[in-house]
Amino acid sequence: MVERLVGAARHAALQGLHGWSEVEDRDAIRKTYHFSDFSEAWGFLSRIALLAEKHDHHPEIFNVYNRVEIILSTHDVEGLSERDVRLAEAIDELAPLRDRRAPGP
Ligand code: HBI
């Protein structure tokens, strides 16, 4: 049973993500990724589609040429859950370096 993320657990989960921010008018998170061109952006989207099926969790996707915005929330709880955090981390692993956390020392 998935639960809505609230309180300290929610705060910690959001702190652990890189480049994701809370959507203003609903309980969801968003991040924009940047690519050289449409083909690269679409390659990323194809990989996200496979990831979404693997996680049984599906993002909202907005694409304009070389830019991809992803919004994550969990329908089942009408808000943010651990499932969104896990998918956000997995999507980041597919992202170009410029949109990822800098590697540690
Ligand atoms: N994707 N974003 C999102 N939120 C869900 O609650 C969700 C999903 N994909 C599949 C899914 N739930 C299934 O577990 C069923 O609830 C349909």
Tab-separated table of N, CA, C and O and ligand atoms in Angstrom:
chain	number	residue	atom	x	y	z
A	1	MET	N	0.856	-1.201	0.000
A	1	MET	CA	0.000	0.000	0.000
A	1	MET	C	0.888	1.246	0.000
A	1	MET	O	1.691	1.445	0.901
A	2	VAL	N	0.725	2.066	-1.016
A	2	VAL	CA	1.537	3.272	-1.126
A	2	VAL	C	0.910	4.389	-0.281
A	2	VAL	O	-0.313	4.497	-0.195
A	3	GLU	N	1.795	5.187	0.358
A	3	GLU	CA	1.295	6.274	1.209
A	3	GLU	C	1.788	7.625	0.696
A	3	GLU	O	2.878	7.714	0.133
A	4	ARG	N	0.997	8.637	0.939
A	4	ARG	CA	1.394	9.990	0.564
A	4	ARG	C	2.556	10.416	1.445
A	4	ARG	O	2.535	10.181	2.655
A	5	LEU	N	3.572	11.026	0.822
A	5	LEU	CA	4.748	11.487	1.583
A	5	LEU	C	4.421	12.813	2.263
A	5	LEU	O	4.047	13.784	1.592
A	6	VAL	N	4.586	12.843	3.574
A	6	VAL	CA	4.336	14.081	4.337
A	6	VAL	C	5.422	14.253	5.392
A	6	VAL	O	6.194	13.329	5.668
A	7	GLY	N	5.468	15.432	5.970
A	7	GLY	CA	6.316	15.702	7.128
A	7	GLY	C	7.803	15.529	6.867
A	7	GLY	O	8.305	15.853	5.786
A	8	ALA	N	8.499	14.999	7.874
A	8	ALA	CA	9.963	14.907	7.817
A	8	ALA	C	10.427	13.957	6.713
A	8	ALA	O	11.429	14.216	6.035
A	9	ALA	N	9.696	12.868	6.511
A	9	ALA	CA	10.078	11.899	5.467
A	9	ALA	C	10.011	12.555	4.087
A	9	ALA	O	10.878	12.345	3.236
A	10	ARG	N	8.988	13.368	3.905
A	10	ARG	CA	8.840	14.076	2.628
A	10	ARG	C	9.988	15.081	2.435
A	10	ARG	O	10.608	15.139	1.380
A	11	HIS	N	10.273	15.815	3.477
A	11	HIS	CA	11.337	16.815	3.429
A	11	HIS	C	12.672	16.138	3.080
A	11	HIS	O	13.408	16.596	2.199
A	12	ALA	N	12.971	15.048	3.760
A	12	ALA	CA	14.233	14.332	3.525
A	12	ALA	C	14.288	13.791	2.096
A	12	ALA	O	15.321	13.884	1.421
A	13	ALA	N	13.177	13.256	1.623
A	13	ALA	CA	13.151	12.689	0.264
A	13	ALA	C	13.411	13.787	-0.772
A	13	ALA	O	14.183	13.593	-1.719
A	14	LEU	N	12.791	14.940	-0.584
A	14	LEU	CA	12.966	16.032	-1.548
A	14	LEU	C	14.389	16.594	-1.498
A	14	LEU	O	14.962	16.959	-2.523
A	15	GLN	N	14.941	16.644	-0.296
A	15	GLN	CA	16.327	17.112	-0.143
A	15	GLN	C	17.298	16.215	-0.895
A	15	GLN	O	18.329	16.663	-1.385
A	16	GLY	N	16.967	14.917	-0.947
A	16	GLY	CA	17.856	13.935	-1.586
A	16	GLY	C	17.828	13.985	-3.101
A	16	GLY	O	18.681	13.392	-3.760
A	17	LEU	N	16.848	14.667	-3.676
A	17	LEU	CA	16.748	14.737	-5.138
A	17	LEU	C	17.506	15.944	-5.669
A	17	LEU	O	17.609	16.970	-4.997
A	18	HIS	N	17.984	15.830	-6.904
A	18	HIS	CA	18.741	16.929	-7.509
A	18	HIS	C	17.932	17.566	-8.637
A	18	HIS	O	17.569	16.885	-9.605
A	19	GLY	N	17.651	18.868	-8.486
A	19	GLY	CA	17.022	19.603	-9.584
A	19	GLY	C	15.516	19.442	-9.683
A	19	GLY	O	14.900	19.966	-10.605
A	20	TRP	N	14.939	18.697	-8.775
A	20	TRP	CA	13.484	18.523	-8.768
A	20	TRP	C	12.868	19.572	-7.845
A	20	TRP	O	13.398	19.838	-6.772
A	21	SER	N	11.743	20.151	-8.270
A	21	SER	CA	11.083	21.122	-7.400
A	21	SER	C	9.597	20.793	-7.301
A	21	SER	O	9.042	20.092	-8.165
A	22	GLU	N	8.984	21.318	-6.255
A	22	GLU	CA	7.568	21.056	-6.051
A	22	GLU	C	6.744	21.904	-7.016
A	22	GLU	O	7.037	23.078	-7.223
A	23	VAL	N	5.710	21.296	-7.580
A	23	VAL	CA	4.778	22.021	-8.446
A	23	VAL	C	3.927	22.922	-7.555
A	23	VAL	O	3.560	22.531	-6.443
A	24	GLU	N	3.626	24.130	-8.053
A	24	GLU	CA	2.956	25.117	-7.183
A	24	GLU	C	1.516	24.770	-6.824
A	24	GLU	O	1.104	24.877	-5.683
A	25	ASP	N	0.749	24.340	-7.824
A	25	ASP	CA	-0.698	24.258	-7.594
A	25	ASP	C	-1.221	22.850	-7.347
A	25	ASP	O	-2.427	22.614	-7.363
A	26	ARG	N	-0.283	21.893	-7.156
A	26	ARG	CA	-0.725	20.519	-6.856
A	26	ARG	C	0.407	19.775	-6.180
A	26	ARG	O	1.551	20.246	-6.193
A	27	ASP	N	0.119	18.612	-5.615
A	27	ASP	CA	1.149	17.861	-4.895
A	27	ASP	C	1.901	16.955	-5.879
A	27	ASP	O	1.509	15.795	-6.101
A	28	ALA	N	2.957	17.530	-6.468
A	28	ALA	CA	3.726	16.828	-7.496
A	28	ALA	C	5.112	17.466	-7.565
A	28	ALA	O	5.314	18.560	-7.024
A	29	ILE	N	6.048	16.792	-8.227
A	29	ILE	CA	7.374	17.379	-8.440
A	29	ILE	C	7.678	17.433	-9.933
A	29	ILE	O	7.141	16.637	-10.718
A	30	ARG	N	8.549	18.373	-10.296
A	30	ARG	CA	8.859	18.559	-11.709
A	30	ARG	C	10.346	18.802	-11.922
A	30	ARG	O	11.037	19.306	-11.034
A	31	LYS	N	10.820	18.430	-13.112
A	31	LYS	CA	12.193	18.744	-13.502
A	31	LYS	C	12.249	18.872	-15.015
A	31	LYS	O	11.579	18.125	-15.726
A	32	THR	N	13.078	19.807	-15.488
A	32	THR	CA	13.258	19.978	-16.932
A	32	THR	C	14.654	19.506	-17.322
A	32	THR	O	15.638	19.841	-16.654
A	33	TYR	N	14.720	18.710	-18.369
A	33	TYR	CA	15.983	18.181	-18.910
A	33	TYR	C	16.255	18.837	-20.268
A	33	TYR	O	15.316	19.147	-21.005
A	34	HIS	N	17.539	18.983	-20.588
A	34	HIS	CA	17.927	19.719	-21.800
A	34	HIS	C	18.806	18.846	-22.696
A	34	HIS	O	19.718	18.170	-22.197
A	35	PHE	N	18.564	18.893	-23.991
A	35	PHE	CA	19.275	18.037	-24.956
A	35	PHE	C	19.795	18.870	-26.120
A	35	PHE	O	19.428	20.039	-26.261
A	36	SER	N	20.625	18.238	-26.949
A	36	SER	CA	21.164	18.958	-28.102
A	36	SER	C	20.085	19.221	-29.146
A	36	SER	O	20.091	20.251	-29.815
A	37	ASP	N	19.201	18.252	-29.315
A	37	ASP	CA	18.185	18.369	-30.362
A	37	ASP	C	17.004	17.456	-30.037
A	37	ASP	O	16.996	16.767	-29.015
A	38	PHE	N	16.046	17.421	-30.916
A	38	PHE	CA	14.820	16.637	-30.709
A	38	PHE	C	15.113	15.145	-30.629
A	38	PHE	O	14.540	14.414	-29.806
A	39	SER	N	16.046	14.688	-31.492
A	39	SER	CA	16.349	13.261	-31.539
A	39	SER	C	16.887	12.760	-30.199
A	39	SER	O	16.481	11.702	-29.707
A	40	GLU	N	17.766	13.546	-29.601
A	40	GLU	CA	18.306	13.166	-28.286
A	40	GLU	C	17.214	13.180	-27.224
A	40	GLU	O	17.151	12.298	-26.364
A	41	ALA	N	16.370	14.199	-27.301
A	41	ALA	CA	15.275	14.302	-26.320
A	41	ALA	C	14.353	13.093	-26.445
A	41	ALA	O	13.944	12.495	-25.448
A	42	TRP	N	14.065	12.691	-27.693
A	42	TRP	CA	13.144	11.574	-27.888
A	42	TRP	C	13.782	10.249	-27.458
A	42	TRP	O	13.089	9.349	-26.942
A	43	GLY	N	15.072	10.118	-27.646
A	43	GLY	CA	15.777	8.917	-27.161
A	43	GLY	C	15.615	8.789	-25.650
A	43	GLY	O	15.326	7.702	-25.126
A	44	PHE	N	15.771	9.901	-24.959
A	44	PHE	CA	15.583	9.948	-23.498
A	44	PHE	C	14.156	9.518	-23.145
A	44	PHE	O	13.937	8.702	-22.243
A	45	LEU	N	13.186	10.041	-23.888
A	45	LEU	CA	11.782	9.706	-23.605
A	45	LEU	C	11.505	8.225	-23.815
A	45	LEU	O	10.745	7.611	-23.058
A	46	SER	N	12.140	7.645	-24.829
A	46	SER	CA	11.947	6.208	-25.082
A	46	SER	C	12.469	5.393	-23.906
A	46	SER	O	11.843	4.407	-23.486
A	47	ARG	N	13.584	5.822	-23.367
A	47	ARG	CA	14.157	5.104	-22.228
A	47	ARG	C	13.296	5.311	-20.985
A	47	ARG	O	13.121	4.396	-20.177
A	48	ILE	N	12.739	6.491	-20.840
A	48	ILE	CA	11.829	6.739	-19.710
A	48	ILE	C	10.596	5.838	-19.812
A	48	ILE	O	10.095	5.329	-18.806
A	49	ALA	N	10.117	5.635	-21.028
A	49	ALA	CA	8.925	4.796	-21.202
A	49	ALA	C	9.192	3.380	-20.682
A	49	ALA	O	8.358	2.788	-19.982
A	50	LEU	N	10.362	2.837	-20.993
A	50	LEU	CA	10.706	1.489	-20.528
A	50	LEU	C	10.831	1.458	-19.007
A	50	LEU	O	10.378	0.531	-18.340
A	51	LEU	N	11.447	2.521	-18.475
A	51	LEU	CA	11.621	2.637	-17.024
A	51	LEU	C	10.261	2.700	-16.323
A	51	LEU	O	10.044	2.069	-15.282
A	52	ALA	N	9.350	3.464	-16.904
A	52	ALA	CA	8.021	3.625	-16.310
A	52	ALA	C	7.302	2.274	-16.246
A	52	ALA	O	6.656	1.943	-15.243
A	53	GLU	N	7.434	1.496	-17.306
A	53	GLU	CA	6.805	0.176	-17.300
A	53	GLU	C	7.441	-0.722	-16.246
A	53	GLU	O	6.752	-1.448	-15.537
A	54	LYS	N	8.764	-0.651	-16.140
A	54	LYS	CA	9.479	-1.463	-15.150
A	54	LYS	C	9.018	-1.095	-13.735
A	54	LYS	O	8.822	-1.967	-12.896
A	55	HIS	N	8.833	0.198	-13.489
A	55	HIS	CA	8.434	0.662	-12.147
A	55	HIS	C	6.919	0.570	-11.933
A	55	HIS	O	6.443	0.820	-10.829
A	56	ASP	N	6.180	0.287	-13.008
A	56	ASP	CA	4.716	0.402	-12.965
A	56	ASP	C	4.311	1.754	-12.367
A	56	ASP	O	3.439	1.856	-11.487
A	57	HIS	N	4.972	2.785	-12.861
A	57	HIS	CA	4.717	4.147	-12.398
A	57	HIS	C	5.007	5.076	-13.574
A	57	HIS	O	6.066	4.959	-14.193
A	58	HIS	N	4.085	5.991	-13.871
A	58	HIS	CA	4.126	6.661	-15.171
A	58	HIS	C	4.127	8.183	-15.043
A	58	HIS	O	3.201	8.755	-14.459
A	59	PRO	N	5.138	8.809	-15.611
A	59	PRO	CA	5.258	10.269	-15.489
A	59	PRO	C	4.362	11.012	-16.473
A	59	PRO	O	3.946	10.463	-17.490
A	60	GLU	N	4.110	12.269	-16.170
A	60	GLU	CA	3.540	13.189	-17.153
A	60	GLU	C	4.727	13.798	-17.887
A	60	GLU	O	5.730	14.172	-17.263
A	61	ILE	N	4.611	13.872	-19.212
A	61	ILE	CA	5.753	14.243	-20.045
A	61	ILE	C	5.359	15.387	-20.982
A	61	ILE	O	4.328	15.300	-21.660
A	62	PHE	N	6.195	16.441	-21.001
A	62	PHE	CA	5.984	17.563	-21.918
A	62	PHE	C	7.277	17.793	-22.685
A	62	PHE	O	8.336	17.972	-22.081
A	63	ASN	N	7.180	17.769	-23.996
A	63	ASN	CA	8.380	17.928	-24.826
A	63	ASN	C	8.206	19.098	-25.783
A	63	ASN	O	7.176	19.229	-26.446
A	64	VAL	N	9.215	19.965	-25.800
A	64	VAL	CA	9.297	20.996	-26.841
A	64	VAL	C	10.705	20.922	-27.407
A	64	VAL	O	11.674	21.254	-26.724
A	65	TYR	N	10.822	20.434	-28.630
A	65	TYR	CA	12.085	20.267	-29.353
A	65	TYR	C	13.159	19.573	-28.509
A	65	TYR	O	13.153	18.344	-28.393
A	66	ASN	N	14.071	20.342	-27.899
A	66	ASN	CA	15.201	19.709	-27.191
A	66	ASN	C	15.025	19.757	-25.670
A	66	ASN	O	15.976	19.582	-24.930
A	67	ARG	N	13.804	19.995	-25.241
A	67	ARG	CA	13.535	20.165	-23.815
A	67	ARG	C	12.448	19.176	-23.394
A	67	ARG	O	11.466	18.991	-24.120
A	68	VAL	N	12.666	18.569	-22.237
A	68	VAL	CA	11.676	17.609	-21.728
A	68	VAL	C	11.367	17.970	-20.280
A	68	VAL	O	12.270	18.038	-19.453
A	69	GLU	N	10.088	18.194	-20.002
A	69	GLU	CA	9.686	18.401	-18.606
A	69	GLU	C	8.953	17.153	-18.118
A	69	GLU	O	8.065	16.635	-18.805
A	70	ILE	N	9.363	16.693	-16.951
A	70	ILE	CA	8.738	15.519	-16.345
A	70	ILE	C	8.032	15.960	-15.065
A	70	ILE	O	8.619	16.668	-14.248
A	71	ILE	N	6.803	15.527	-14.893
A	71	ILE	CA	6.076	15.759	-13.638
A	71	ILE	C	5.706	14.399	-13.052
A	71	ILE	O	5.236	13.504	-13.778
A	72	LEU	N	5.979	14.274	-11.770
A	72	LEU	CA	5.686	13.010	-11.089
A	72	LEU	C	4.724	13.238	-9.929
A	72	LEU	O	4.922	14.145	-9.115
A	73	SER	N	3.712	12.405	-9.879
A	73	SER	CA	2.858	12.328	-8.692
A	73	SER	C	2.181	10.962	-8.746
A	73	SER	O	2.213	10.277	-9.770
A	74	THR	N	1.583	10.594	-7.638
A	74	THR	CA	0.990	9.253	-7.550
A	74	THR	C	-0.525	9.372	-7.516
A	74	THR	O	-1.092	9.917	-6.567
A	75	HIS	N	-1.170	8.873	-8.566
A	75	HIS	CA	-2.634	8.994	-8.666
A	75	HIS	C	-3.304	8.329	-7.470
A	75	HIS	O	-4.270	8.858	-6.923
A	76	ASP	N	-2.748	7.196	-7.089
A	76	ASP	CA	-3.398	6.391	-6.042
A	76	ASP	C	-3.514	7.144	-4.713
A	76	ASP	O	-4.380	6.815	-3.904
A	77	VAL	N	-2.624	8.126	-4.468
A	77	VAL	CA	-2.703	8.888	-3.209
A	77	VAL	C	-2.984	10.375	-3.478
A	77	VAL	O	-2.965	11.190	-2.563
A	78	GLU	N	-3.180	10.686	-4.756
A	78	GLU	CA	-3.408	12.084	-5.168
A	78	GLU	C	-2.338	13.006	-4.614
A	78	GLU	O	-2.618	14.075	-4.060
A	79	GLY	N	-1.091	12.561	-4.719
A	79	GLY	CA	0.032	13.372	-4.241
A	79	GLY	C	1.337	12.637	-4.408
A	79	GLY	O	1.430	11.674	-5.176
A	80	LEU	N	2.311	13.125	-3.663
A	80	LEU	CA	3.667	12.592	-3.787
A	80	LEU	C	3.851	11.350	-2.914
A	80	LEU	O	3.381	11.320	-1.778
A	81	SER	N	4.550	10.338	-3.461
A	81	SER	CA	4.849	9.136	-2.681
A	81	SER	C	6.294	8.709	-2.957
A	81	SER	O	6.960	9.245	-3.854
A	82	GLU	N	6.729	7.696	-2.224
A	82	GLU	CA	8.064	7.123	-2.434
A	82	GLU	C	8.237	6.654	-3.869
A	82	GLU	O	9.336	6.627	-4.395
A	83	ARG	N	7.150	6.247	-4.507
A	83	ARG	CA	7.227	5.756	-5.892
A	83	ARG	C	7.714	6.869	-6.818
A	83	ARG	O	8.443	6.629	-7.774
A	84	ASP	N	7.301	8.101	-6.538
A	84	ASP	CA	7.756	9.239	-7.353
A	84	ASP	C	9.247	9.493	-7.127
A	84	ASP	O	9.984	9.771	-8.066
A	85	VAL	N	9.649	9.385	-5.866
A	85	VAL	CA	11.063	9.638	-5.536
A	85	VAL	C	11.953	8.586	-6.210
A	85	VAL	O	12.971	8.910	-6.820
A	86	ARG	N	11.531	7.326	-6.139
A	86	ARG	CA	12.317	6.250	-6.774
A	86	ARG	C	12.404	6.457	-8.278
A	86	ARG	O	13.467	6.292	-8.886
A	87	LEU	N	11.281	6.831	-8.910
A	87	LEU	CA	11.312	7.032	-10.368
A	87	LEU	C	12.142	8.266	-10.724
A	87	LEU	O	12.888	8.255	-11.707
A	88	ALA	N	12.047	9.315	-9.918
A	88	ALA	CA	12.845	10.528	-10.169
A	88	ALA	C	14.339	10.177	-10.161
A	88	ALA	O	15.100	10.604	-11.040
A	89	GLU	N	14.756	9.377	-9.185
A	89	GLU	CA	16.176	8.991	-9.101
A	89	GLU	C	16.579	8.153	-10.317
A	89	GLU	O	17.660	8.350	-10.890
A	90	ALA	N	15.700	7.265	-10.717
A	90	ALA	CA	16.016	6.388	-11.860
A	90	ALA	C	16.067	7.197	-13.158
A	90	ALA	O	16.923	6.957	-14.024
A	91	ILE	N	15.170	8.164	-13.316
A	91	ILE	CA	15.184	9.007	-14.520
A	91	ILE	C	16.476	9.815	-14.568
A	91	ILE	O	17.102	9.956	-15.619
A	92	ASP	N	16.890	10.329	-13.425
A	92	ASP	CA	18.129	11.112	-13.381
A	92	ASP	C	19.329	10.294	-13.864
A	92	ASP	O	20.261	10.837	-14.447
A	93	GLU	N	19.295	8.989	-13.617
A	93	GLU	CA	20.415	8.148	-14.065
A	93	GLU	C	20.484	8.057	-15.589
A	93	GLU	O	21.525	7.726	-16.144
A	94	LEU	N	19.375	8.322	-16.260
A	94	LEU	CA	19.359	8.294	-17.732
A	94	LEU	C	19.693	9.658	-18.327
A	94	LEU	O	19.863	9.794	-19.528
A	95	ALA	N	19.746	10.674	-17.488
A	95	ALA	CA	19.822	12.055	-17.976
A	95	ALA	C	21.231	12.417	-18.424
A	95	ALA	O	22.215	11.815	-17.991
A	96	PRO	N	21.340	13.431	-19.293
A	96	PRO	CA	22.665	13.938	-19.650
A	96	PRO	C	23.359	14.500	-18.412
A	96	PRO	O	22.691	14.962	-17.479
A	97	LEU	N	24.684	14.478	-18.420
A	97	LEU	CA	25.459	14.896	-17.242
A	97	LEU	C	25.068	16.282	-16.759
A	97	LEU	O	25.027	16.554	-15.569
A	98	ARG	N	24.754	17.180	-17.715
A	98	ARG	CA	24.467	18.572	-17.329
A	98	ARG	C	23.245	18.661	-16.411
A	98	ARG	O	23.099	19.634	-15.682
A	99	ASP	N	22.370	17.657	-16.466
A	99	ASP	CA	21.161	17.684	-15.636
A	99	ASP	C	21.250	16.718	-14.456
A	99	ASP	O	20.231	16.379	-13.856
A	100	ARG	N	22.458	16.285	-14.153
A	100	ARG	CA	22.629	15.355	-13.041
A	100	ARG	C	23.466	15.994	-11.953
A	100	ARG	O	24.191	16.949	-12.195
A	101	ARG	N	23.383	15.410	-10.778
A	101	ARG	CA	24.208	15.876	-9.675
A	101	ARG	C	25.683	15.656	-10.036
A	101	ARG	O	26.031	14.618	-10.589
A	102	ALA	N	26.537	16.632	-9.728
A	102	ALA	CA	27.972	16.449	-9.996
A	102	ALA	C	28.495	15.278	-9.165
A	102	ALA	O	28.099	15.132	-8.000
A	103	PRO	N	29.340	14.421	-9.754
A	103	PRO	CA	29.873	13.287	-8.995
A	103	PRO	C	30.694	13.758	-7.787
A	103	PRO	O	31.355	14.805	-7.861
A	104	GLY	N	30.636	13.003	-6.733
A	104	GLY	CA	31.369	13.379	-5.516
A	104	GLY	C	32.865	13.218	-5.686
A	104	GLY	O	33.313	12.734	-6.727
A	105	PRO	N	33.649	13.621	-4.671
A	105	PRO	CA	35.112	13.565	-4.782
A	105	PRO	C	35.603	12.118	-4.812
A	105	PRO	O	34.937	11.225	-4.361
B	1	HBI	N1	1.529	6.094	-12.332
B	1	HBI	N2	1.988	8.268	-11.794
B	1	HBI	C1	1.381	7.129	-11.517
B	1	HBI	N3	0.615	7.055	-10.393
B	1	HBI	C2	-0.018	5.910	-10.055
B	1	HBI	O1	-0.715	5.867	-9.010
B	1	HBI	C3	0.138	4.787	-10.892
B	1	HBI	C4	0.926	4.933	-12.046
B	1	HBI	N4	1.081	3.892	-12.884
B	1	HBI	C5	0.461	2.634	-12.656
B	1	HBI	C6	-0.291	2.549	-11.401
B	1	HBI	N5	-0.448	3.584	-10.597
B	1	HBI	C7	-0.841	1.213	-11.074
B	1	HBI	O2	-0.281	0.732	-9.874
B	1	HBI	C8	-2.346	1.149	-10.961
B	1	HBI	O3	-2.796	1.882	-9.840
B	1	HBI	C9	-3.037	1.545	-12.203
